[in-house]
């Protein structure tokens, strides 16, 4: 809860204590409990935080990092004001780990890790997440051991940086009466003093090395970025090549390498990240005394990028296609997925959403295998049963998840998905959606949220030039001693004339049917195709005006995610006219 939205100015403590007891017992909550607080409790339960978690055995030694070095003199000067034993100060880093503390600690409330995944709802985690002051009081906390504690936390920022370096928390016994936390002004003063101490210390040698390496690469005319886990530098050339989302995704990977390899200096090789098959970035370590303390990313345009299928070099298993519309869709999906946040793939049934989503989730080496939940066939509650959420093989983060047919998701699983996205906003998740099904208001709001990072896959009838590659991919393996299945030009032309309402799925069924029924060798002839296909192929093709009209209508539908009412409004035609046109297209 924020400094202006705590139980002291909202629900009474008695109501919150009752609500927490009911939540822990799995009973319905009383009215009047703030939804953000309930969501925070749900996150703690989802993470598997035990509400009766014991206090730490003893405070660990103060940290020796730059934040602790800036905070320690401040807390030493504050020691006299904290001798009353009522208040204690905690300074936590950007991972919510306590690096410095002051005052007389209460042995029954000590914890060194304040992340929500470990201790649940608390003011330090909230201040770090949202970048502003937060308070939590007594029954708002998830843990039993903090029911008698009121805390206020203030973010600590490096000068000129938007993201917090850590937090300063003032904690005391549960406050009585109204108003805000009585130590709010002191917490803000301590945070300001720590920030001043950080600024006064000047750049350390590792920072100087990283800055010098960045300057050398930029002076050489290269597009370069630099990361140290707290801030980033982006050259003008790199900003021109990468989208903001791609920069975010690159920083995540660099920080992950720093966290895993930096202290021991085990960074091996030069990992390469690609976007759209035309731009690549090499991640280079910057070392200080043998340890990796920063990372450079050198971005280059690949010389053969113009002739390559977007994403094909980085993501195996992507459905084939050389048409411009397909290459754009796949390239955009690969670019968006480089930033670890949920991705929505939408389009008509059978367009390849599941295949593309699975390829993205499996990664460049194809080693990972995502969890798959199909809302069309799974009972309501399948997502809700994933508590605590499983980790990936090897324990490296949460397991990737593929959610199919989100439009068929039940109410329980809609709530579970909302909670999951709230708890794990960077979950490797791909959601597939087929427009046309009426959804409830909660799912509609969720789709609107996911739509900010969505890609619409084009139907097969809009990319007939991809048919030859698809026919090769979909052909069953030949029997020993027999050649692979091939097609005559006349047969391919007949297939290109089809409307394909079932898209690639329908084409795959036709290929299987033709392969099973063959009695002759050689390429498949037009006469071997089903009668309905041959009959459709003899119909006269639409004229230029009709074709342009059809493409305009279909483009409007894609722009508006399949919403016919919005598409009709954008085209300036009645909805009935749009329906009539679509029926005429088959």
Coordinates of C-alpha atoms in Angstrom, one line a residue:
X1 CA 0.0 0.0 0.0
X2 CA 1.3 3.5 -0.8
X3 CA 1.9 6.3 1.6
X4 CA -1.6 7.7 0.8
X5 CA -3.4 4.4 0.6
X6 CA -2.6 2.4 3.7
X7 CA -5.0 0.8 6.1
X8 CA -4.6 3.8 8.4
X9 CA -6.6 6.0 5.9
X10 CA -8.7 3.1 4.5
X11 CA -9.9 -0.1 6.1
X12 CA -9.6 -0.5 9.8
X13 CA -6.8 -2.8 11.1
X14 CA -9.4 -5.2 12.6
X15 CA -11.0 -5.6 9.2
X16 CA -7.6 -6.4 7.6
X17 CA -6.7 -8.9 10.4
X18 CA -10.0 -10.7 9.7
X19 CA -9.5 -10.6 6.0
X20 CA -5.9 -11.9 6.3
X21 CA -7.1 -14.8 8.5
X22 CA -9.8 -15.7 6.1
X23 CA -7.4 -15.5 3.1
X24 CA -5.0 -17.9 4.9
X25 CA -7.9 -20.2 5.7
X26 CA -9.1 -20.2 2.1
X27 CA -12.5 -18.5 3.0
X28 CA -14.3 -15.7 1.2
X29 CA -13.0 -12.2 2.2
X30 CA -15.1 -9.5 3.7
X31 CA -16.1 -6.4 1.7
X32 CA -13.9 -3.3 1.8
X33 CA -10.5 -5.0 1.4
X34 CA -8.4 -3.1 -1.2
X35 CA -7.9 -5.2 -4.3
X36 CA -4.1 -4.3 -4.6
X37 CA -3.6 -5.8 -1.1
X38 CA -5.5 -8.9 -2.0
X39 CA -3.4 -9.3 -5.1
X40 CA -0.2 -8.9 -3.0
X41 CA -1.4 -11.7 -0.7
X42 CA -2.2 -13.9 -3.8
X43 CA 1.3 -13.3 -5.1
X44 CA 2.8 -14.4 -1.9
X45 CA 0.7 -17.6 -1.9
X46 CA 1.6 -18.2 -5.6
X47 CA 5.3 -17.9 -4.7
X48 CA 4.8 -20.4 -2.0
X49 CA 5.8 -18.0 0.9
X50 CA 4.9 -19.7 4.2
X51 CA 3.0 -17.1 6.3
X52 CA 4.6 -18.5 9.5
X53 CA 8.2 -18.1 8.1
X54 CA 10.7 -17.8 11.0
X55 CA 13.0 -14.9 11.5
X56 CA 16.6 -15.1 10.4
X57 CA 19.0 -16.6 12.9
X58 CA 21.2 -13.5 13.0
X59 CA 21.9 -10.5 10.9
X60 CA 24.6 -11.1 8.3
X61 CA 27.7 -9.1 8.0
X62 CA 27.1 -5.7 6.3
X63 CA 27.6 -5.7 2.5
X64 CA 30.7 -4.4 0.9
X65 CA 29.2 -3.1 -2.3
X66 CA 28.9 0.6 -3.4
X67 CA 25.4 1.0 -1.9
X68 CA 26.6 -0.2 1.5
X69 CA 29.7 2.0 1.3
X70 CA 27.5 5.0 0.7
X71 CA 24.9 4.1 3.4
X72 CA 27.2 3.1 6.3
X73 CA 28.5 6.6 7.2
X74 CA 24.9 7.9 7.1
X75 CA 23.7 5.2 9.5
X76 CA 26.7 5.8 11.8
X77 CA 25.8 9.5 12.0
X78 CA 22.2 8.5 12.7
X79 CA 23.1 6.0 15.5
X80 CA 22.3 8.5 18.3
X81 CA 18.7 9.0 17.1
X82 CA 18.1 5.3 16.9
X83 CA 19.3 4.4 20.4
X84 CA 15.7 4.6 21.8
X85 CA 15.2 1.0 20.5
X86 CA 11.9 1.8 18.9
X87 CA 13.2 2.3 15.3
X88 CA 15.5 0.4 13.0
X89 CA 16.8 1.2 9.5
X90 CA 17.4 -1.2 6.7
X91 CA 19.2 -0.4 3.5
X92 CA 18.4 -3.0 0.7
X93 CA 19.9 -3.2 -2.8
X94 CA 18.2 -3.5 -6.1
X95 CA 17.5 -7.2 -5.4
X96 CA 15.9 -6.5 -2.1
X97 CA 18.9 -7.9 -0.2
X98 CA 19.7 -6.1 3.1
X99 CA 23.2 -4.7 2.8
X100 CA 23.3 -2.4 5.8
X101 CA 21.2 -1.9 9.0
X102 CA 21.1 0.5 11.9
X103 CA 19.2 0.8 15.2
X104 CA 18.5 -2.0 17.7
X105 CA 17.0 -4.9 15.7
X106 CA 14.1 -6.9 17.0
X107 CA 15.3 -10.6 17.0
X108 CA 11.9 -11.8 16.1
X109 CA 11.5 -9.8 12.9
X110 CA 14.9 -10.1 11.2
X111 CA 15.1 -11.1 7.5
X112 CA 17.9 -10.4 5.1
X113 CA 15.9 -10.9 1.9
X114 CA 13.0 -8.6 1.4
X115 CA 11.9 -9.8 -2.0
X116 CA 8.2 -10.7 -2.4
X117 CA 9.2 -14.1 -3.6
X118 CA 10.7 -14.8 -0.2
X119 CA 8.7 -12.8 2.4
X120 CA 5.6 -11.6 0.5
X121 CA 4.1 -8.2 0.7
X122 CA 6.3 -5.5 2.2
X123 CA 7.1 -1.8 1.7
X124 CA 10.7 -2.3 0.5
X125 CA 9.7 -4.5 -2.4
X126 CA 6.9 -2.1 -3.4
X127 CA 9.1 0.9 -3.3
X128 CA 11.6 -0.8 -5.5
X129 CA 9.0 -2.1 -7.9
X130 CA 7.1 1.2 -8.4
X131 CA 9.9 3.7 -7.7
X132 CA 8.1 5.7 -5.0
X133 CA 7.5 5.8 -1.2
X134 CA 5.4 3.0 0.2
X135 CA 4.1 2.1 3.7
X136 CA 2.9 -1.2 5.0
X137 CA 1.3 -1.7 8.5
X138 CA 0.7 -4.8 10.6
X139 CA -2.0 -7.0 9.0
X140 CA -1.1 -5.8 5.5
X141 CA 2.1 -7.9 5.7
X142 CA 1.8 -11.5 4.7
X143 CA 4.2 -12.9 7.3
X144 CA 3.1 -13.6 10.9
X145 CA 6.3 -12.1 12.3
X146 CA 5.5 -8.7 10.9
X147 CA 2.0 -8.3 12.2
X148 CA 3.2 -5.9 14.8
X149 CA 5.4 -3.8 12.5
X150 CA 4.8 -0.6 10.6
X151 CA 7.3 0.2 7.9
X152 CA 8.0 3.0 5.4
X153 CA 10.4 2.6 2.4
X154 CA 11.9 5.2 0.1
X155 CA 13.8 4.3 -3.1
X156 CA 17.4 5.3 -3.4
X157 CA 18.4 6.5 -6.9
X158 CA 21.7 7.2 -8.6
X159 CA 21.8 10.8 -9.8
X160 CA 20.3 11.1 -13.2
X161 CA 19.0 7.5 -13.3
X162 CA 15.4 6.5 -13.4
X163 CA 15.7 3.1 -11.8
X164 CA 16.4 2.7 -8.1
X165 CA 19.6 1.4 -6.7
X166 CA 17.8 0.1 -3.6
X167 CA 15.7 1.3 -0.7
X168 CA 15.8 2.8 2.8
X169 CA 13.3 1.3 5.2
X170 CA 12.3 2.7 8.6
X171 CA 10.5 0.1 10.8
X172 CA 8.9 0.4 14.2
X173 CA 6.2 -1.2 16.2
X174 CA 2.7 -1.0 14.9
X175 CA 1.6 2.6 14.7
X176 CA -1.7 3.6 16.4
X177 CA -4.0 6.3 15.3
X178 CA -4.5 8.0 11.9
X179 CA -2.1 9.7 9.5
X180 CA 1.0 8.4 7.8
X181 CA 4.0 6.6 9.2
X182 CA 5.7 8.9 11.8
X183 CA 9.2 8.3 10.4
X184 CA 8.4 9.2 6.8
X185 CA 10.4 12.4 6.8
X186 CA 13.4 10.6 8.4
X187 CA 13.3 7.8 5.8
X188 CA 13.3 10.4 3.0
X189 CA 16.2 12.3 4.6
X190 CA 18.2 9.1 5.0
X191 CA 17.6 8.1 1.4
X192 CA 18.7 11.6 0.2
X193 CA 21.9 11.3 2.3
X194 CA 22.7 7.9 0.9
X195 CA 22.2 9.3 -2.6
X196 CA 24.5 12.2 -1.8
X197 CA 27.1 9.7 -0.5
X198 CA 26.8 7.7 -3.7
X199 CA 27.3 10.8 -5.8
X200 CA 30.3 12.0 -3.7
X201 CA 32.2 8.8 -4.0
X202 CA 32.7 9.3 -7.8
X203 CA 33.2 6.5 -10.3
X204 CA 35.1 3.4 -9.2
X205 CA 37.7 1.7 -11.3
X206 CA 35.2 -0.9 -12.7
X207 CA 32.9 1.9 -13.8
X208 CA 35.8 3.8 -15.4
X209 CA 36.9 0.7 -17.3
X210 CA 33.3 0.2 -18.6
X211 CA 33.0 3.9 -19.6
X212 CA 36.4 3.9 -21.3
X213 CA 35.5 0.7 -23.3
X214 CA 32.2 2.2 -24.3
X215 CA 33.9 5.4 -25.4
X216 CA 36.5 3.5 -27.5
X217 CA 33.9 1.5 -29.4
X218 CA 31.7 4.6 -30.0
X219 CA 34.8 6.6 -31.2
X220 CA 35.5 3.8 -33.7
X221 CA 32.1 4.4 -35.2
X222 CA 30.4 1.2 -33.8
X223 CA 26.9 0.9 -32.5
X224 CA 27.5 0.0 -28.8
X225 CA 25.7 -0.3 -25.5
X226 CA 27.1 -0.7 -22.0
X227 CA 25.5 -2.4 -18.9
X228 CA 26.7 -2.8 -15.3
X229 CA 23.5 -4.1 -13.7
X230 CA 22.4 -0.6 -12.4
X231 CA 22.5 1.6 -15.5
X232 CA 23.1 1.5 -19.2
X233 CA 24.7 3.7 -21.9
X234 CA 23.3 3.6 -25.5
X235 CA 25.2 5.2 -28.4
X236 CA 23.3 7.1 -31.0
X237 CA 24.1 4.5 -33.7
X238 CA 22.8 1.7 -31.4
X239 CA 19.6 3.6 -30.7
X240 CA 19.0 3.9 -34.5
X241 CA 19.3 0.1 -35.0
X242 CA 17.4 -1.2 -32.0
X243 CA 13.9 -0.6 -30.8
X244 CA 13.4 0.3 -27.1
X245 CA 12.0 -3.2 -26.5
X246 CA 15.1 -4.7 -28.1
X247 CA 17.4 -2.6 -25.9
X248 CA 15.4 -3.8 -22.8
X249 CA 15.7 -7.4 -23.9
X250 CA 19.4 -7.1 -24.5
X251 CA 19.9 -5.5 -21.1
X252 CA 18.1 -8.4 -19.4
X253 CA 20.4 -10.9 -21.0
X254 CA 23.5 -8.9 -20.2
X255 CA 22.4 -8.5 -16.5
X256 CA 21.6 -12.2 -16.3
X257 CA 25.2 -13.0 -17.5
X258 CA 26.6 -10.6 -15.1
X259 CA 24.7 -12.1 -12.2
X260 CA 25.6 -15.7 -13.1
X261 CA 29.2 -15.2 -14.2
X262 CA 30.5 -11.9 -13.0
X263 CA 31.7 -12.7 -9.4
X264 CA 33.7 -15.7 -10.5
X265 CA 34.7 -14.4 -13.9
X266 CA 33.3 -17.4 -15.8
X267 CA 31.9 -15.5 -18.8
X268 CA 32.7 -17.8 -21.7
X269 CA 32.7 -16.7 -25.4
X270 CA 30.8 -13.9 -27.0
X271 CA 27.0 -14.7 -26.9
X272 CA 25.1 -13.3 -29.9
X273 CA 21.6 -12.0 -30.0
X274 CA 19.7 -11.5 -33.3
X275 CA 16.6 -9.5 -34.2
X276 CA 14.7 -10.1 -37.4
X277 CA 17.6 -11.9 -39.0
X278 CA 19.2 -8.5 -40.1
X279 CA 20.7 -7.1 -36.8
X280 CA 22.9 -8.9 -34.3
X281 CA 24.6 -7.9 -31.1
X282 CA 27.7 -9.5 -29.6
X283 CA 27.9 -9.4 -25.8
X284 CA 31.5 -8.7 -24.6
X285 CA 32.7 -8.9 -20.9
X286 CA 34.5 -6.0 -19.3
X287 CA 36.8 -7.3 -16.5
X288 CA 38.3 -5.9 -13.4
X289 CA 40.9 -7.9 -11.4
X290 CA 39.7 -11.1 -13.2
X291 CA 36.0 -10.6 -12.5
X292 CA 33.4 -9.6 -14.9
X293 CA 32.0 -6.2 -13.8
X294 CA 30.2 -5.0 -16.9
X295 CA 29.1 -5.8 -20.4
X296 CA 29.4 -4.2 -23.8
X297 CA 27.0 -5.0 -26.6
X298 CA 28.3 -4.3 -30.1
X299 CA 25.5 -4.1 -32.6
X300 CA 26.0 -4.8 -36.3
X301 CA 23.8 -5.1 -39.4
X302 CA 24.4 -8.5 -40.9
X303 CA 25.5 -8.4 -44.5
X304 CA 23.2 -11.1 -45.7
X305 CA 20.2 -10.0 -43.6
X306 CA 18.2 -8.7 -46.6
X307 CA 18.1 -12.1 -48.1
X308 CA 17.3 -14.1 -45.0
X309 CA 14.0 -15.1 -43.5
X310 CA 13.3 -13.0 -40.3
X311 CA 14.2 -14.9 -37.2
X312 CA 15.2 -18.1 -39.1
X313 CA 18.8 -17.9 -38.1
X314 CA 18.0 -17.4 -34.4
X315 CA 14.8 -19.5 -33.9
X316 CA 14.7 -23.0 -35.4
X317 CA 11.2 -24.5 -36.1
X318 CA 9.6 -21.2 -37.3
X319 CA 7.0 -22.1 -40.0
X320 CA 8.5 -21.5 -43.5
X321 CA 7.5 -18.7 -45.8
X322 CA 9.2 -16.1 -48.0
X323 CA 6.3 -13.7 -48.6
X324 CA 6.8 -10.2 -47.4
X325 CA 3.7 -10.3 -45.2
X326 CA 4.9 -13.5 -43.4
X327 CA 8.5 -12.3 -43.0
X328 CA 7.2 -9.0 -41.4
X329 CA 5.0 -10.9 -39.0
X330 CA 7.7 -13.4 -37.9
X331 CA 10.3 -10.7 -37.7
X332 CA 8.1 -8.7 -35.4
X333 CA 7.3 -11.7 -33.2
X334 CA 11.0 -12.5 -32.8
X335 CA 11.8 -8.9 -32.0
X336 CA 9.1 -8.6 -29.4
X337 CA 10.0 -11.9 -27.8
X338 CA 13.6 -10.8 -27.3
X339 CA 12.3 -8.8 -24.4
X340 CA 11.1 -11.3 -21.8
X341 CA 7.5 -10.3 -21.5
X342 CA 4.2 -12.0 -22.6
X343 CA 3.5 -12.1 -26.4
X344 CA 0.1 -12.4 -27.9
X345 CA -0.2 -14.2 -31.3
X346 CA -3.5 -13.7 -33.0
X347 CA -5.0 -14.7 -36.3
X348 CA -7.5 -17.0 -38.0
X349 CA -7.5 -20.7 -37.0
X350 CA -4.7 -22.7 -38.5
X351 CA -2.4 -19.8 -39.3
X352 CA 0.6 -21.3 -37.4
X353 CA 0.2 -19.5 -34.1
X354 CA 1.0 -22.5 -31.9
X355 CA 4.0 -23.6 -34.1
X356 CA 5.5 -20.2 -34.0
X357 CA 4.9 -19.8 -30.3
X358 CA 6.5 -23.1 -29.5
X359 CA 9.5 -22.3 -31.6
X360 CA 10.0 -18.9 -29.8
X361 CA 9.7 -20.6 -26.4
X362 CA 12.1 -23.4 -27.2
X363 CA 14.8 -20.8 -28.0
X364 CA 17.8 -20.7 -30.4
X365 CA 19.1 -24.1 -29.4
X366 CA 15.6 -25.8 -29.3
X367 CA 16.5 -27.3 -26.0
X368 CA 13.7 -26.0 -23.9
X369 CA 10.2 -27.4 -24.1
X370 CA 7.4 -25.2 -22.8
X371 CA 4.5 -26.1 -20.6
X372 CA 1.4 -26.1 -22.8
X373 CA -2.2 -25.4 -21.6
X374 CA -4.9 -25.6 -24.2
X375 CA -8.0 -23.7 -22.9
X376 CA -10.1 -25.3 -25.6
X377 CA -9.7 -28.8 -24.1
X378 CA -8.5 -28.3 -20.5
X379 CA -10.9 -28.0 -17.6
X380 CA -11.3 -24.6 -16.0
X381 CA -8.7 -24.5 -13.2
X382 CA -5.7 -25.9 -15.2
X383 CA -3.7 -22.6 -14.8
X384 CA -4.8 -22.2 -11.2
X385 CA -3.3 -25.6 -10.5
X386 CA 0.2 -24.4 -11.4
X387 CA 1.0 -23.2 -7.9
X388 CA 3.7 -22.7 -7.1
X389 CA 4.7 -22.0 -10.6
X390 CA 7.3 -24.6 -11.9
X391 CA 10.8 -23.6 -12.8
X392 CA 12.6 -24.4 -16.0
X393 CA 14.8 -27.4 -16.4
X394 CA 18.0 -26.7 -14.5
X395 CA 16.3 -24.2 -12.3
X396 CA 17.1 -21.2 -14.5
X397 CA 14.0 -19.1 -14.0
X398 CA 10.3 -19.9 -14.5
X399 CA 9.3 -22.5 -17.1
X400 CA 8.2 -21.2 -20.5
X401 CA 4.4 -21.4 -21.0
X402 CA 2.4 -21.7 -24.2
X403 CA -1.3 -20.9 -23.6
X404 CA -3.5 -21.9 -26.6
X405 CA -7.0 -20.6 -27.4
X406 CA -7.1 -17.9 -24.7
X407 CA -10.6 -17.0 -26.0
X408 CA -11.9 -20.2 -24.4
X409 CA -10.3 -19.6 -21.0
X410 CA -12.7 -20.1 -18.0
X411 CA -13.3 -17.6 -15.2
X412 CA -11.0 -19.3 -12.7
X413 CA -8.1 -19.5 -15.2
X414 CA -8.7 -15.9 -16.3
X415 CA -8.2 -14.9 -12.6
X416 CA -5.2 -17.2 -12.4
X417 CA -3.6 -15.8 -15.5
X418 CA -4.1 -12.2 -14.3
X419 CA -2.4 -13.1 -11.0
X420 CA 0.4 -14.9 -12.8
X421 CA 1.1 -11.9 -15.0
X422 CA 1.0 -9.6 -12.0
X423 CA 3.4 -11.9 -10.0
X424 CA 5.8 -12.7 -12.9
X425 CA 5.6 -9.9 -15.5
X426 CA 8.6 -11.2 -17.3
X427 CA 7.3 -14.8 -17.6
X428 CA 8.3 -16.4 -21.0
X429 CA 4.7 -16.7 -22.1
X430 CA 3.1 -16.9 -25.6
X431 CA -0.6 -16.7 -25.8
X432 CA -2.6 -17.6 -28.9
X433 CA -5.9 -16.0 -29.8
X434 CA -8.4 -16.7 -32.6
X435 CA -10.8 -13.8 -33.0
X436 CA -14.5 -14.3 -33.4
X437 CA -15.5 -15.8 -30.0
X438 CA -17.5 -13.6 -27.6
X439 CA -15.6 -13.2 -24.4
X440 CA -16.5 -11.9 -21.0
X441 CA -15.4 -8.4 -19.6
X442 CA -12.5 -9.8 -17.5
X443 CA -11.0 -11.7 -20.4
X444 CA -11.7 -8.7 -22.8
X445 CA -9.6 -6.4 -20.4
X446 CA -6.9 -9.0 -20.3
X447 CA -6.8 -9.2 -24.1
X448 CA -6.6 -5.5 -24.3
X449 CA -3.6 -5.6 -22.0
X450 CA -1.9 -8.3 -24.0
X451 CA -2.7 -6.6 -27.2
X452 CA 0.1 -4.0 -26.5
X453 CA 2.6 -6.7 -27.4
X454 CA 0.8 -8.7 -30.2
X455 CA 1.4 -9.9 -33.7
X456 CA -1.3 -10.9 -36.2
X457 CA -0.3 -13.8 -38.4
X458 CA -1.6 -13.5 -42.0
X459 CA -4.0 -16.1 -43.4
X460 CA -2.7 -18.5 -46.0
X461 CA -4.8 -17.0 -48.8
X462 CA -2.8 -13.7 -48.4
X463 CA 0.5 -15.4 -48.9
X464 CA 0.1 -17.9 -51.8
X465 CA 3.8 -17.6 -52.7
X466 CA 4.5 -19.6 -49.5
X467 CA 2.7 -22.7 -50.7
X468 CA 5.7 -24.5 -52.3
X469 CA 7.7 -24.2 -49.0
X470 CA 4.7 -25.3 -46.9
X471 CA 4.0 -28.3 -49.2
X472 CA 7.6 -29.4 -48.7
X473 CA 7.5 -29.0 -44.9
X474 CA 4.1 -30.7 -44.6
X475 CA 4.8 -33.7 -46.8
X476 CA 5.1 -37.0 -44.8
X477 CA 8.5 -38.7 -44.9
X478 CA 8.9 -40.9 -47.9
X479 CA 9.0 -44.7 -47.6
X480 CA 12.4 -46.3 -48.0
X481 CA 13.4 -46.3 -51.6
X482 CA 10.8 -43.8 -52.7
X483 CA 11.4 -40.1 -53.6
X484 CA 9.8 -37.3 -51.5
X485 CA 6.4 -36.0 -52.4
X486 CA 6.5 -33.2 -55.1
X487 CA 3.8 -31.2 -57.0
X488 CA 3.3 -30.1 -60.6
X489 CA 3.0 -26.4 -61.4
X490 CA -0.7 -26.9 -62.3
X491 CA -1.4 -28.5 -58.9
X492 CA 0.3 -25.7 -57.1
X493 CA -1.7 -23.1 -59.1
X494 CA -4.9 -24.9 -58.2
X495 CA -4.0 -24.8 -54.5
X496 CA -3.1 -21.1 -54.7
X497 CA -6.6 -20.4 -55.9
X498 CA -8.2 -21.8 -52.7
X499 CA -9.6 -19.6 -50.0
X500 CA -8.2 -21.9 -47.2
X501 CA -10.5 -21.0 -44.3
X502 CA -8.6 -23.5 -42.2
X503 CA -5.3 -22.1 -43.4
X504 CA -2.1 -24.2 -42.9
X505 CA -4.0 -26.8 -40.8
X506 CA -6.4 -27.4 -43.7
X507 CA -3.5 -27.5 -46.1
X508 CA -1.8 -30.1 -43.9
X509 CA -4.9 -32.3 -43.9
X510 CA -5.1 -32.1 -47.7
X511 CA -1.4 -33.1 -48.1
X512 CA -2.0 -36.1 -45.9
X513 CA -5.1 -37.1 -47.8
X514 CA -3.3 -36.9 -51.2
X515 CA -0.3 -38.8 -49.9
X516 CA -2.4 -41.6 -48.6
X517 CA -4.5 -42.0 -51.7
X518 CA -1.6 -41.9 -54.3
X519 CA -1.3 -44.9 -56.6
X520 CA 1.2 -43.5 -59.0
X521 CA 4.8 -42.2 -58.9
X522 CA 6.0 -38.7 -59.9
X523 CA 4.8 -35.3 -58.9
X524 CA 1.2 -34.8 -57.7
X525 CA -0.9 -33.8 -60.7
X526 CA -3.9 -31.4 -60.6
X527 CA -6.2 -34.4 -61.4
X528 CA -5.2 -36.0 -58.1
X529 CA -6.5 -33.1 -56.0
X530 CA -9.9 -33.4 -54.3
X531 CA -12.8 -32.4 -56.5
X532 CA -13.7 -29.4 -54.5
X533 CA -10.2 -28.0 -55.0
X534 CA -10.3 -28.6 -58.7
X535 CA -13.8 -27.0 -59.0
X536 CA -12.7 -23.9 -57.1
X537 CA -9.6 -23.6 -59.3
X538 CA -11.7 -23.3 -62.4
X539 CA -13.6 -20.2 -61.1
X540 CA -12.6 -16.9 -62.8
X541 CA -10.1 -14.9 -60.6
X542 CA -11.4 -11.6 -59.2
X543 CA -10.7 -8.4 -61.1
X544 CA -8.2 -5.8 -60.0
X545 CA -10.8 -3.6 -58.2
X546 CA -12.4 -6.5 -56.4
X547 CA -9.0 -7.8 -55.3
X548 CA -7.9 -4.3 -54.0
X549 CA -11.2 -4.0 -52.1
X550 CA -10.8 -7.5 -50.6
X551 CA -7.2 -6.7 -49.5
X552 CA -8.3 -3.4 -47.9
X553 CA -11.1 -5.1 -46.0
X554 CA -8.8 -7.9 -44.8
X555 CA -6.1 -5.4 -43.8
X556 CA -8.6 -3.5 -41.7
X557 CA -9.7 -6.7 -39.9
X558 CA -6.1 -7.5 -39.1
X559 CA -5.5 -3.9 -37.8
X560 CA -8.5 -4.2 -35.4
X561 CA -7.7 -7.8 -34.3
X562 CA -10.6 -9.3 -36.1
X563 CA -13.2 -7.0 -34.6
X564 CA -15.7 -6.6 -37.4
X565 CA -17.5 -3.6 -35.9
X566 CA -14.3 -1.5 -35.5
X567 CA -13.1 -2.6 -39.0
X568 CA -16.4 -1.5 -40.6
X569 CA -16.3 1.8 -38.8
X570 CA -12.7 2.4 -39.9
X571 CA -13.7 1.6 -43.6
X572 CA -16.8 3.8 -43.4
X573 CA -19.2 1.0 -44.3
X574 CA -22.1 -0.6 -42.5
X575 CA -21.4 -3.8 -40.5
X576 CA -24.0 -5.6 -42.7
X577 CA -22.0 -4.6 -45.8
X578 CA -18.8 -6.0 -44.3
X579 CA -20.5 -9.3 -43.4
X580 CA -21.8 -9.6 -47.0
X581 CA -18.4 -8.9 -48.5
X582 CA -16.8 -11.5 -46.2
X583 CA -19.4 -14.1 -47.2
X584 CA -18.6 -13.4 -50.8
X585 CA -14.9 -14.1 -50.2
X586 CA -15.7 -17.6 -48.9

